[in-house]
Coordinates of C-alpha atoms and ligand atoms in Angstrom, one line a residue:
Chain A
M30 CA -78.9 -31.5 33.9
R31 CA -78.0 -30.8 37.4
A32 CA -79.3 -27.8 39.3
L33 CA -79.3 -26.1 42.9
C34 CA -83.2 -25.8 43.7
W35 CA -85.2 -23.9 46.5
E36 CA -87.5 -26.7 47.8
G37 CA -88.6 -24.6 50.5
V38 CA -87.0 -22.3 53.4
N39 CA -83.8 -22.9 54.3
D40 CA -83.8 -26.0 52.2
L41 CA -81.7 -26.0 49.1
R42 CA -81.0 -29.5 47.4
V43 CA -79.2 -30.5 44.1
Q44 CA -81.6 -32.1 41.7
T45 CA -81.7 -33.3 38.5
V46 CA -83.9 -31.4 36.0
P47 CA -85.0 -31.0 32.4
D48 CA -82.5 -29.3 30.3
P49 CA -83.6 -25.7 29.2
E50 CA -84.9 -25.4 25.8
I51 CA -85.0 -22.5 22.9
V52 CA -88.8 -21.5 23.6
N53 CA -88.7 -17.9 21.8
P54 CA -86.6 -17.1 18.8
H55 CA -84.6 -14.6 20.9
D56 CA -83.3 -17.1 23.3
V57 CA -80.1 -18.5 23.5
I58 CA -79.1 -21.5 25.8
L59 CA -76.1 -20.9 27.6
R60 CA -73.5 -23.5 29.1
I61 CA -72.8 -22.1 32.3
T62 CA -68.8 -22.2 33.4
M63 CA -68.9 -19.9 36.4
S64 CA -72.2 -18.8 38.8
T65 CA -71.8 -17.0 42.1
T66 CA -74.0 -16.9 45.1
C67 CA -75.4 -13.2 45.9
G68 CA -76.4 -11.7 49.2
S69 CA -80.3 -11.2 47.9
D70 CA -80.4 -15.0 47.4
L71 CA -80.3 -15.2 51.1
H72 CA -83.8 -12.8 51.3
F73 CA -85.8 -15.6 49.7
I74 CA -83.9 -18.7 51.0
D75 CA -84.8 -17.2 54.5
G76 CA -88.2 -16.9 53.5
Y77 CA -88.2 -12.9 53.7
V78 CA -88.7 -12.6 50.1
P79 CA -92.2 -14.4 48.9
S80 CA -93.2 -16.3 45.5
M81 CA -90.3 -19.0 45.4
L82 CA -91.9 -22.4 44.3
P83 CA -90.3 -25.5 45.5
G84 CA -88.1 -26.8 42.6
D85 CA -87.1 -23.4 41.5
V86 CA -83.7 -23.3 40.1
I87 CA -82.1 -20.3 41.6
G88 CA -78.7 -18.1 40.9
H89 CA -78.6 -15.0 38.9
E90 CA -74.9 -13.7 38.8
F91 CA -73.2 -15.9 35.9
M92 CA -71.3 -16.5 32.7
G93 CA -71.0 -19.2 29.8
V94 CA -70.8 -20.0 26.5
V95 CA -73.3 -20.3 24.1
E96 CA -74.5 -23.6 23.4
D97 CA -77.5 -23.1 20.8
A98 CA -79.2 -19.9 19.6
G99 CA -83.0 -19.0 18.5
S100 CA -84.1 -18.0 15.2
E101 CA -83.8 -14.4 15.9
V102 CA -80.4 -14.3 17.4
K103 CA -78.4 -11.8 15.5
K104 CA -75.3 -10.6 17.8
V105 CA -74.0 -13.5 19.4
K106 CA -73.5 -17.1 18.0
K107 CA -72.5 -20.7 19.3
G108 CA -69.4 -20.7 20.9
D109 CA -69.5 -16.9 22.3
R110 CA -68.1 -16.8 25.7
V111 CA -70.4 -14.2 27.5
V112 CA -71.2 -12.5 30.7
V113 CA -75.1 -11.6 31.3
P114 CA -76.7 -9.4 33.7
S115 CA -79.4 -10.7 36.0
F116 CA -82.2 -8.6 34.7
V117 CA -83.6 -9.7 31.7
A118 CA -84.0 -6.8 29.2
C119 CA -86.2 -6.7 25.6
G120 CA -84.1 -3.7 24.6
D121 CA -87.5 -2.4 22.4
C122 CA -89.7 -1.0 25.2
W123 CA -89.9 2.8 26.3
Y124 CA -87.8 1.9 29.9
C125 CA -85.2 -0.2 27.8
Q126 CA -84.6 2.6 25.1
H127 CA -84.1 4.9 28.3
D128 CA -81.5 2.9 29.9
L129 CA -83.7 1.6 32.5
Y130 CA -83.1 -2.1 31.9
S131 CA -84.5 -3.9 35.1
L132 CA -87.6 -1.9 34.5
C133 CA -88.4 -3.7 31.1
D134 CA -92.1 -4.0 30.4
N135 CA -91.6 -6.9 28.3
T136 CA -89.5 -9.8 30.4
N137 CA -91.6 -10.7 33.4
P138 CA -94.1 -13.4 32.3
N139 CA -95.9 -12.9 35.8
A140 CA -96.2 -9.1 35.3
E141 CA -100.0 -9.0 36.5
V142 CA -99.0 -10.8 39.5
Q143 CA -96.3 -8.5 40.4
A144 CA -98.2 -5.2 39.7
P145 CA -100.1 -5.0 42.6
L146 CA -97.1 -5.2 44.9
L147 CA -95.4 -2.2 43.1
G148 CA -97.9 -0.3 41.5
Y149 CA -96.1 -1.3 38.3
P150 CA -94.2 -4.5 37.2
T151 CA -90.7 -4.7 36.9
G152 CA -88.6 -6.7 34.5
A153 CA -87.7 -10.4 35.1
C154 CA -84.3 -11.6 37.1
F155 CA -83.3 -15.0 36.6
G156 CA -83.7 -17.6 39.7
Y157 CA -85.5 -14.5 41.8
T158 CA -89.1 -15.5 42.6
H159 CA -91.9 -15.7 40.7
A160 CA -92.6 -11.9 41.1
F161 CA -89.7 -11.5 39.3
G162 CA -90.7 -13.5 36.3
G163 CA -90.0 -17.1 37.6
Y164 CA -86.9 -17.7 35.1
A165 CA -84.7 -20.7 35.9
G166 CA -81.6 -19.6 37.6
S167 CA -77.8 -20.0 36.7
H168 CA -76.8 -22.6 39.5
A169 CA -77.3 -25.3 37.0
Q170 CA -75.1 -26.3 33.7
Y171 CA -77.1 -25.1 31.2
M172 CA -79.6 -22.3 31.4
R173 CA -82.1 -20.4 28.8
V174 CA -81.4 -16.8 28.6
P175 CA -84.3 -14.9 26.8
H176 CA -83.4 -11.5 24.5
A177 CA -80.0 -12.9 24.2
D178 CA -78.7 -10.0 21.8
V179 CA -79.6 -7.5 24.5
G180 CA -78.3 -9.3 27.2
C181 CA -75.3 -11.5 26.6
F182 CA -72.0 -9.2 26.3
Q183 CA -69.0 -11.0 24.6
V184 CA -65.8 -11.2 27.0
P185 CA -62.8 -9.7 25.7
E186 CA -60.0 -12.1 25.1
G187 CA -57.3 -12.1 28.1
L188 CA -59.9 -11.9 30.8
R189 CA -60.2 -14.8 33.2
D190 CA -63.7 -16.2 34.3
E191 CA -63.5 -14.8 37.8
Q192 CA -62.5 -11.6 36.4
V193 CA -65.7 -11.4 34.3
L194 CA -68.2 -13.1 36.3
F195 CA -68.8 -10.2 38.7
L196 CA -69.7 -8.0 35.9
S197 CA -72.9 -10.0 35.7
D198 CA -74.5 -8.3 39.1
A199 CA -72.3 -7.3 41.9
A200 CA -69.8 -4.6 39.9
P201 CA -72.9 -3.1 37.6
T202 CA -75.0 -3.0 40.9
G203 CA -72.3 -1.5 43.0
Y204 CA -70.9 1.0 39.8
M205 CA -74.9 2.3 39.0
G206 CA -75.0 3.0 43.0
A207 CA -71.8 5.2 42.3
D208 CA -73.1 6.6 39.3
F209 CA -76.2 7.6 41.4
C210 CA -74.2 9.3 43.6
D211 CA -73.4 12.2 40.5
I212 CA -69.6 12.3 42.3
Q213 CA -67.8 15.7 42.0
P214 CA -64.1 16.2 42.9
G215 CA -63.7 16.3 46.3
D216 CA -66.4 14.4 47.3
I217 CA -66.8 11.8 50.1
V218 CA -68.7 8.7 49.6
A219 CA -69.7 6.5 52.4
V220 CA -70.8 2.7 51.9
W221 CA -72.6 0.5 54.2
G222 CA -71.9 -2.9 53.4
C223 CA -68.6 -4.9 52.4
G224 CA -70.3 -7.8 50.7
G225 CA -69.8 -8.4 46.7
V226 CA -71.7 -5.3 46.1
G227 CA -70.8 -2.8 48.8
L228 CA -67.2 -3.5 47.7
M229 CA -67.8 -2.7 43.8
A230 CA -69.4 0.5 44.9
Q231 CA -67.0 1.6 46.7
Q232 CA -64.1 0.7 44.0
S233 CA -66.6 2.2 41.3
A234 CA -66.9 5.5 43.7
L235 CA -62.8 6.3 43.1
L236 CA -63.2 5.1 39.7
L237 CA -65.9 8.0 39.2
G238 CA -63.6 10.5 41.1
A239 CA -64.4 10.3 44.9
E240 CA -61.6 12.0 46.9
R241 CA -62.6 9.4 49.4
V242 CA -64.2 6.6 50.1
I243 CA -65.4 5.1 53.4
A244 CA -66.8 1.4 54.4
I245 CA -68.6 0.3 57.2
D246 CA -69.3 -3.2 58.1
R247 CA -68.6 -5.4 60.9
F248 CA -66.8 -8.3 59.8
P249 CA -63.1 -7.8 60.0
E250 CA -61.9 -9.7 56.7
R251 CA -64.1 -7.9 54.8
L252 CA -63.3 -4.3 56.1
K253 CA -59.5 -5.6 55.6
M254 CA -60.7 -6.8 51.9
A255 CA -62.1 -3.1 51.2
R256 CA -58.7 -1.5 52.6
D257 CA -56.3 -3.6 50.5
H258 CA -57.9 -3.9 47.5
I259 CA -59.7 -0.8 47.0
G260 CA -58.1 1.7 49.6
S261 CA -61.3 2.3 51.2
E262 CA -61.0 3.9 55.0
T263 CA -63.2 1.6 57.2
I264 CA -65.4 1.5 60.1
N265 CA -66.4 -1.6 62.1
Y266 CA -69.9 -0.7 63.7
A267 CA -69.8 -3.8 66.2
E268 CA -66.8 -2.0 67.9
T269 CA -67.6 1.4 67.8
P270 CA -70.4 3.0 69.9
D271 CA -71.5 5.5 67.3
V272 CA -70.7 5.6 63.8
L273 CA -72.4 8.8 63.2
A274 CA -70.4 10.7 65.3
I275 CA -67.1 8.9 63.5
L276 CA -68.6 9.6 60.5
H277 CA -68.6 13.3 61.2
E278 CA -65.4 13.6 62.4
M279 CA -64.0 12.2 59.2
T280 CA -65.8 14.4 57.3
G281 CA -64.5 17.8 59.0
G282 CA -68.2 17.7 60.3
R283 CA -69.8 18.1 56.9
G284 CA -71.0 14.5 56.8
P285 CA -70.5 12.0 53.4
D286 CA -71.5 13.9 50.2
A287 CA -72.9 10.7 49.0
C288 CA -74.2 7.4 51.2
I289 CA -74.6 4.1 49.5
D290 CA -76.7 1.5 51.4
A291 CA -75.2 -2.1 49.9
V292 CA -76.6 -3.9 52.7
G293 CA -80.7 -4.3 52.3
M294 CA -83.4 -5.7 54.5
E295 CA -81.8 -8.2 56.7
A296 CA -79.0 -5.6 58.0
H297 CA -77.6 -6.0 61.2
G298 CA -77.0 -3.6 63.8
T299 CA -76.7 -2.7 67.5
G300 CA -78.9 -1.2 70.3
P301 CA -82.3 -1.3 70.9
G302 CA -83.2 0.1 67.2
Y303 CA -81.8 -3.0 66.1
L304 CA -83.4 -5.3 68.4
Y305 CA -86.9 -3.8 67.5
D306 CA -86.6 -4.5 63.9
K307 CA -85.2 -7.9 64.6
A308 CA -88.4 -8.5 66.7
M309 CA -90.8 -7.3 64.3
Q310 CA -89.3 -9.3 61.3
T311 CA -88.9 -12.3 63.0
L312 CA -93.1 -11.8 63.5
R313 CA -93.2 -11.2 60.0
L314 CA -94.7 -7.9 61.4
V315 CA -92.7 -6.1 58.7
T316 CA -90.4 -7.3 56.1
D317 CA -87.4 -5.2 56.5
R318 CA -84.8 -4.3 58.9
G319 CA -83.9 -0.7 58.5
Q320 CA -80.5 -0.2 60.7
A321 CA -78.6 0.4 57.9
L322 CA -80.7 2.8 55.5
R323 CA -81.4 5.1 58.5
Q324 CA -78.1 5.4 59.5
A325 CA -77.0 6.5 56.3
I326 CA -79.8 8.9 55.9
M327 CA -78.9 10.4 59.2
A328 CA -75.3 10.5 58.0
V329 CA -75.5 12.1 54.7
R330 CA -74.8 15.9 54.5
K331 CA -77.2 18.4 53.9
G332 CA -78.1 18.4 50.3
G333 CA -76.3 15.1 49.5
T334 CA -77.5 11.8 47.8
L335 CA -78.6 8.5 49.2
S336 CA -78.3 5.9 47.0
V337 CA -80.2 2.4 47.6
L338 CA -78.8 -0.9 46.2
G339 CA -80.0 -2.9 49.2
V340 CA -83.2 -4.9 48.6
Y341 CA -86.1 -3.9 50.6
G342 CA -89.7 -4.6 50.9
V343 CA -92.2 -2.5 53.0
M344 CA -90.7 -0.6 55.7
D345 CA -91.8 1.1 58.8
K346 CA -90.4 3.7 60.7
F347 CA -89.0 5.1 57.4
P348 CA -87.4 8.4 58.3
I349 CA -88.8 10.7 55.4
G350 CA -88.9 13.9 57.7
V351 CA -84.8 13.6 57.8
I352 CA -84.7 13.0 53.9
M353 CA -86.9 16.0 53.5
N354 CA -85.4 18.4 55.8
K355 CA -82.1 18.1 54.8
G356 CA -83.0 18.3 50.7
L357 CA -81.6 14.8 50.1
T358 CA -81.9 13.1 46.7
V359 CA -82.9 9.7 47.0
R360 CA -82.2 7.2 44.0
S361 CA -82.3 3.8 43.7
A362 CA -82.9 0.6 41.4
Q363 CA -82.6 -2.7 40.7
Q364 CA -79.5 -2.8 38.5
H365 CA -79.7 -1.6 34.8
G366 CA -76.8 -4.1 34.3
Q367 CA -77.1 -3.7 30.0
H368 CA -76.3 0.1 30.3
Y369 CA -73.4 -0.4 32.4
L370 CA -71.7 -3.6 30.9
P371 CA -69.6 -2.4 28.3
R372 CA -68.0 0.5 30.4
L373 CA -67.2 -1.9 33.0
L374 CA -65.5 -4.6 30.7
E375 CA -63.3 -1.8 29.3
H376 CA -62.3 -0.8 32.9
A377 CA -61.6 -4.7 33.4
V378 CA -59.6 -4.6 29.9
K379 CA -57.7 -1.7 31.2
G380 CA -56.6 -3.4 34.6
E381 CA -58.9 -0.6 36.4
L382 CA -61.1 -2.9 37.6
D383 CA -60.4 -6.7 39.1
P384 CA -63.2 -8.3 41.1
S385 CA -61.5 -11.3 41.3
Y386 CA -60.7 -11.3 44.7
L387 CA -64.3 -11.5 45.6
A388 CA -63.7 -15.3 44.5
T389 CA -63.0 -16.4 48.2
H390 CA -64.4 -20.0 47.8
R391 CA -64.9 -22.5 44.8
F392 CA -67.2 -25.2 45.0
S393 CA -68.9 -27.8 42.9
L394 CA -72.4 -27.5 41.7
E395 CA -73.1 -30.8 44.3
D396 CA -71.8 -28.6 47.1
G397 CA -74.5 -26.2 46.6
P398 CA -76.4 -26.3 49.9
R399 CA -73.4 -26.5 51.8
A400 CA -71.6 -23.2 49.9
Y401 CA -74.8 -21.4 50.8
Q402 CA -74.5 -22.0 54.5
M403 CA -71.3 -20.9 54.7
F404 CA -72.1 -18.0 52.7
K405 CA -74.9 -17.3 55.1
N406 CA -73.1 -17.4 58.2
K407 CA -70.1 -15.9 56.4
E408 CA -67.8 -18.8 57.6
D409 CA -63.7 -19.1 57.2
G410 CA -64.1 -15.4 55.4
L411 CA -66.4 -16.7 53.0
V412 CA -67.3 -13.2 50.8
R413 CA -68.8 -15.3 47.6
A414 CA -68.9 -19.0 47.0
V415 CA -68.3 -19.8 43.2
F416 CA -69.5 -22.7 41.4
T417 CA -68.0 -24.4 38.1
P418 CA -70.5 -26.7 37.2
Chain B
M16 CA -97.8 -26.9 29.5
D17 CA -98.9 -26.9 25.9
V18 CA -98.7 -23.9 24.0
G19 CA -102.0 -24.8 22.1
S20 CA -103.8 -25.9 25.2
P21 CA -103.3 -23.1 27.7
L22 CA -106.1 -24.2 30.2
G23 CA -105.4 -27.9 30.0
G24 CA -102.7 -29.3 31.8
P25 CA -102.8 -31.9 35.0
A26 CA -102.5 -29.4 37.8
T27 CA -106.0 -28.1 37.1
S28 CA -108.2 -30.7 37.2
G29 CA -107.8 -32.0 40.9
I30 CA -108.8 -28.5 42.0
A31 CA -111.7 -28.7 40.1
D32 CA -112.8 -31.6 41.2
A33 CA -112.1 -30.4 45.0
L34 CA -114.3 -27.4 44.1
K35 CA -116.7 -29.8 42.7
G36 CA -116.8 -31.9 45.7
A37 CA -117.4 -28.7 47.9
L38 CA -120.7 -27.9 46.4
P39 CA -124.0 -28.9 47.5
G40 CA -125.1 -32.0 46.7
G41 CA -128.3 -33.2 45.0
T42 CA -129.7 -34.2 41.8
G43 CA -132.3 -31.4 41.2
K44 CA -132.4 -29.3 38.2
A45 CA -131.1 -26.0 40.1
S46 CA -128.4 -28.1 41.6
Q47 CA -127.2 -29.1 37.9
E48 CA -127.3 -25.9 36.7
Q49 CA -125.3 -24.5 39.6
R50 CA -122.8 -27.2 39.0
R51 CA -122.4 -26.3 35.6
V52 CA -122.2 -22.8 35.9
T53 CA -119.7 -22.9 38.8
L54 CA -117.4 -25.4 36.8
I55 CA -117.4 -23.3 33.7
L56 CA -116.8 -19.8 35.5
G57 CA -115.0 -21.4 38.8
G58 CA -113.2 -23.4 36.3
V59 CA -112.0 -20.2 34.4
L60 CA -111.0 -18.4 37.2
L61 CA -109.2 -21.1 38.8
T62 CA -107.1 -22.0 35.5
L63 CA -106.4 -18.5 35.0
G64 CA -105.1 -18.3 38.5
L65 CA -103.4 -21.4 38.6
R66 CA -101.6 -20.9 35.2
R67 CA -100.0 -18.1 37.4
V68 CA -98.3 -20.7 39.7
S69 CA -97.4 -18.3 42.3
F70 CA -98.4 -16.6 45.4
G71 CA -100.5 -14.3 43.6
G72 CA -102.2 -16.6 41.5
A73 CA -102.5 -19.4 43.9
A74 CA -104.1 -16.9 46.0
L75 CA -106.5 -15.5 43.4
A76 CA -107.6 -18.9 42.4
L77 CA -108.6 -20.0 45.9
A78 CA -110.4 -16.7 46.1
G79 CA -112.1 -17.6 42.9
G80 CA -113.4 -20.6 44.0
A81 CA -114.2 -19.4 47.8
L82 CA -115.8 -16.2 46.6
L83 CA -118.1 -18.3 43.7
Y84 CA -118.6 -21.0 46.3
R85 CA -120.1 -18.7 49.0
E86 CA -122.3 -16.6 46.4
L87 CA -123.5 -19.7 45.0
S88 CA -124.4 -21.1 48.3
R89 CA -126.0 -17.7 49.7
Q90 CA -128.8 -18.5 47.2
S91 CA -131.2 -15.7 49.0
G92 CA -134.3 -14.3 47.0
Q93 CA -132.7 -11.7 44.7
A94 CA -134.1 -10.8 41.8
G95 CA -134.1 -13.4 39.2
A96 CA -133.9 -10.9 36.2
E97 CA -130.6 -9.1 37.7
T98 CA -128.6 -9.9 35.1
H99 CA -126.2 -7.5 34.8
M100 CA -122.9 -7.4 32.4
A101 CA -119.3 -8.3 33.8
E102 CA -117.7 -5.3 32.3
V103 CA -113.6 -5.0 32.7
T104 CA -111.5 -2.4 31.1
R105 CA -107.6 -1.9 31.1
S106 CA -104.9 0.3 29.3
I107 CA -101.7 -0.1 28.7
T108 CA -99.0 2.0 26.3
I109 CA -97.4 0.6 23.6
G110 CA -94.3 1.9 21.7
K111 CA -96.0 2.0 18.4
S112 CA -98.1 4.1 15.9
A113 CA -101.8 3.8 16.1
A114 CA -102.0 3.0 12.7
E115 CA -99.5 0.1 13.2
L116 CA -101.3 -1.5 16.0
Y117 CA -104.5 -1.3 14.6
R118 CA -103.0 -3.4 11.6
F119 CA -101.4 -5.7 14.1
W120 CA -104.6 -6.6 15.6
R121 CA -106.9 -6.5 12.6
E122 CA -104.4 -8.3 9.8
G123 CA -101.3 -9.9 11.5
G124 CA -103.1 -12.9 12.7
H125 CA -101.9 -12.4 16.4
L126 CA -105.0 -12.2 18.4
P127 CA -104.6 -16.3 18.7
R128 CA -101.3 -15.6 20.5
V129 CA -102.2 -12.7 22.4
M130 CA -105.4 -14.6 24.0
G131 CA -103.7 -17.9 24.2
H132 CA -103.8 -17.7 27.9
F133 CA -107.2 -17.8 28.1
A134 CA -108.9 -19.1 24.9
E135 CA -108.0 -20.7 21.7
I136 CA -108.9 -18.5 18.8
T137 CA -109.5 -19.8 15.1
E138 CA -109.6 -17.0 12.6
T139 CA -112.5 -17.9 10.1
D140 CA -112.0 -14.7 8.7
M141 CA -110.9 -10.8 9.0
D142 CA -114.2 -10.3 10.7
Q143 CA -115.2 -13.8 12.2
A144 CA -113.5 -15.9 14.8
H145 CA -114.1 -19.0 16.5
W146 CA -113.2 -19.2 20.4
T147 CA -112.9 -22.0 22.7
V148 CA -112.1 -22.0 26.6
R149 CA -111.4 -25.1 28.2
V150 CA -112.5 -26.0 31.3
P151 CA -111.8 -28.6 34.0
G152 CA -113.3 -32.3 33.4
G153 CA -112.8 -32.4 29.6
R154 CA -115.8 -30.0 29.0
S155 CA -114.9 -26.7 26.8
L156 CA -116.7 -23.8 26.0
S157 CA -116.9 -22.2 22.9
W158 CA -118.6 -19.0 20.9
D159 CA -118.1 -17.3 17.6
T160 CA -117.7 -13.5 17.4
R161 CA -118.0 -11.1 14.8
V162 CA -116.2 -7.7 14.1
V163 CA -119.4 -5.1 14.6
E164 CA -117.2 -1.9 14.1
S165 CA -113.8 -1.1 12.9
R166 CA -112.2 2.2 12.7
P167 CA -108.6 2.3 11.3
G168 CA -106.3 3.4 13.7
E169 CA -109.0 4.1 16.2
L170 CA -110.8 0.8 17.6
V171 CA -111.9 -2.6 16.6
S172 CA -115.2 -4.3 18.4
W173 CA -116.5 -7.5 18.0
Q174 CA -119.3 -9.8 19.7
S175 CA -120.6 -13.3 20.3
L176 CA -123.3 -14.5 18.1
P177 CA -126.4 -15.6 19.8
G178 CA -126.5 -19.2 21.1
T179 CA -123.5 -19.3 23.6
E180 CA -123.6 -20.1 27.1
L181 CA -121.5 -17.2 28.2
P182 CA -122.3 -14.4 25.5
N183 CA -119.7 -11.8 25.5
R184 CA -118.5 -8.7 23.6
G185 CA -115.0 -6.8 23.4
E186 CA -113.4 -3.8 22.1
V187 CA -109.8 -2.1 21.8
H188 CA -109.2 1.5 21.3
F189 CA -106.1 3.4 20.4
R190 CA -105.1 6.7 21.0
P191 CA -102.2 8.5 20.6
A192 CA -100.0 8.8 24.1
P193 CA -97.7 12.0 24.6
G194 CA -94.1 12.5 23.7
D195 CA -92.6 9.4 22.2
R196 CA -94.3 7.1 24.3
G197 CA -96.6 5.5 21.4
T198 CA -100.1 4.6 21.6
E199 CA -102.3 4.4 24.6
V200 CA -104.4 1.0 24.3
T201 CA -107.9 0.3 26.1
L202 CA -109.1 -3.2 26.0
R203 CA -112.6 -3.7 27.3
L204 CA -114.4 -7.3 27.7
H205 CA -117.9 -7.5 28.7
F206 CA -119.5 -11.2 29.5
Q207 CA -123.0 -11.8 30.1
P208 CA -123.1 -14.9 32.2
P209 CA -126.3 -16.8 32.3
G210 CA -129.3 -15.6 33.9
G211 CA -130.6 -15.4 37.4
T212 CA -129.3 -15.5 41.0
L213 CA -126.4 -17.4 39.6
G214 CA -125.9 -15.4 36.8
A215 CA -125.7 -12.3 39.0
A216 CA -123.4 -14.2 41.4
A217 CA -121.1 -15.1 38.7
A218 CA -121.1 -11.5 37.1
R219 CA -119.7 -10.2 40.2
A220 CA -117.2 -12.9 40.7
L221 CA -116.2 -12.1 37.3
N222 CA -116.1 -8.3 38.0
G223 CA -114.0 -8.8 40.8
L224 CA -111.4 -11.4 39.5
V225 CA -111.1 -11.4 35.7
P226 CA -109.4 -7.7 35.0
S227 CA -106.1 -8.6 36.2
L228 CA -105.4 -12.0 34.8
L229 CA -107.6 -11.8 31.9
V230 CA -108.0 -8.5 30.3
G231 CA -104.5 -7.1 31.9
D232 CA -102.3 -10.3 30.5
A233 CA -103.8 -10.0 27.3
L234 CA -102.7 -6.3 27.1
R235 CA -99.2 -7.4 28.3
R236 CA -99.1 -10.0 25.4
F237 CA -100.1 -7.9 22.7
K238 CA -97.4 -5.1 23.8
S239 CA -94.6 -7.7 24.3
L240 CA -95.6 -9.5 20.8
V241 CA -95.8 -5.9 18.8
E242 CA -92.9 -4.4 20.7
T243 CA -90.5 -7.7 20.5
G244 CA -91.8 -10.3 18.3
E245 CA -92.3 -12.6 21.2
I246 CA -94.4 -13.4 24.3
P247 CA -92.3 -13.7 27.7
T248 CA -93.3 -17.1 28.7
L249 CA -91.9 -20.1 31.2
D250 CA -93.3 -22.8 28.7
R251 CA -90.8 -25.6 29.6
N252 CA -88.8 -23.9 32.4
P253 CA -86.7 -26.2 33.9
S254 CA -87.2 -26.9 37.6
A255 CA -87.7 -29.9 40.1
R256 CA -91.3 -29.7 39.9
A257 CA -93.2 -32.5 38.4
S258 CA -95.9 -30.4 36.6
T259 CA -93.3 -28.6 34.2
A260 CA -91.4 -31.9 33.5
Ligands
ZN11 ZN1 -77.7 -10.3 43.3
ZN12 ZN1 -87.7 -3.7 27.7

């Protein structure tokens, strides 16, 4: 089959690779119908996140049709149209049974390699480095999905592919970020980042009852998307000297009740702090540029919630004193998609959640390298590149 | 990579040859023994490391080779009788009762799969098993073990029968975990590497390198197998790499 492979830092190539096979009894083989780029892919494409190997098939946000099923697969069958969260979960371990699916104990074959980095290993994520399992990803014609009964969610009739695709990763991640904020009537939620996850976090905050949502980004077309599709108020940080002062005024001096970081380790920013981060990261002295996260920590009201969805490594200059003195609650996770998908599909069926506008650009799989180039540079207003193999 | 030959595969022999080439030359008896021990232990460490075809595994494999090589080439006048055991202990919590886990370990025939990343195991009866560890260069190391103690719901311990090149023993303990967490399982392996200075060096190398790979992996494999009915694997993972084709 054909697949988009990581061959080295900033070197993606479409290659012919062996077809996936059923190896374990709970596996299915999925024929991919749609797959999309994700901002967190950029971290290993750029080499900031290690443990990719040349030849790895990338991609973790996808949907497809079940082509073949292992002997122990009970809930899905050949021909089913399904959407699958990007983290692989077994459904049987203590973490899965407590709805903490991305922390699954039983799906990462490289758990012993990852454990020293985090203390304890996480579950596996498709197409996202060997520390996160090393499973081949979704930018391919077919893929193997282990623990299919836990990961595969049937798509209800009447929903188009692009309405469902983003329920694989961007939507559950954003929804989880809003859910972490424990939103109460009257709450104002600020979201850093208007990529797929940021936009989904904004929409989810409103679905969960937020009074107002404020979005912060630097690309006018993304901010317009937040206003037009969601109804967020927006701040373009590239055009204003002081985001904190603006947020202060917009919230009557209280600050947002909750702040969601949907940016992560390659944040952009302005001023000397950003230049310092950028220099340190370029020299590989730190893994992260923490502009967005630090700003969110400063902005959130006293006793408020900080919800971190961005992908981070080991950050220096982390303002724990601000968190401590302001009595903040910090919540974070890789997405527990299996917990949120039934709810998200319900929202989609009722017409309350339609992320299809994120699919700004379509490509064939063969155009993968060019699509990622445009995605990385946000050329032509590209929010998400969608592949139809 | 073949499930049945976890330590085989084309990726490993090149490294083993490189290691062999890096060793001091000579045809004397000491040199031969040195080479033999290095091939056995270095080979095990390297292949365990390389099986984890990733940054940590590669680093570990290289460290294994380098450490072993350094220890071996030092050859200072240490006491030849110093042959302490290499002992590694790791614990994991599994969401099943101690009685169930004991039964899985004793009666399920699961051991060959649990240890499949390290050794091929043939269970000759409930108390005896034959272990084979392949090392690069087409060689293999094997031994028989016998269960020496077995207390239902508590522990199983075994040891190798006399006459092997790498005497070893092991034990697994089961202890109820608090709340709804299941059972705390502790696996302990002891290796008695060949005697003398080389043995001491090998023991130190084993002490430093084997735990996370061998014992930790074995426990995780056991846990996944009993909790989910399968062991997570990248076997036949599609990629544009020749070694997995
Ligand atoms: Zn993603
Ligand atoms: Zn699990």
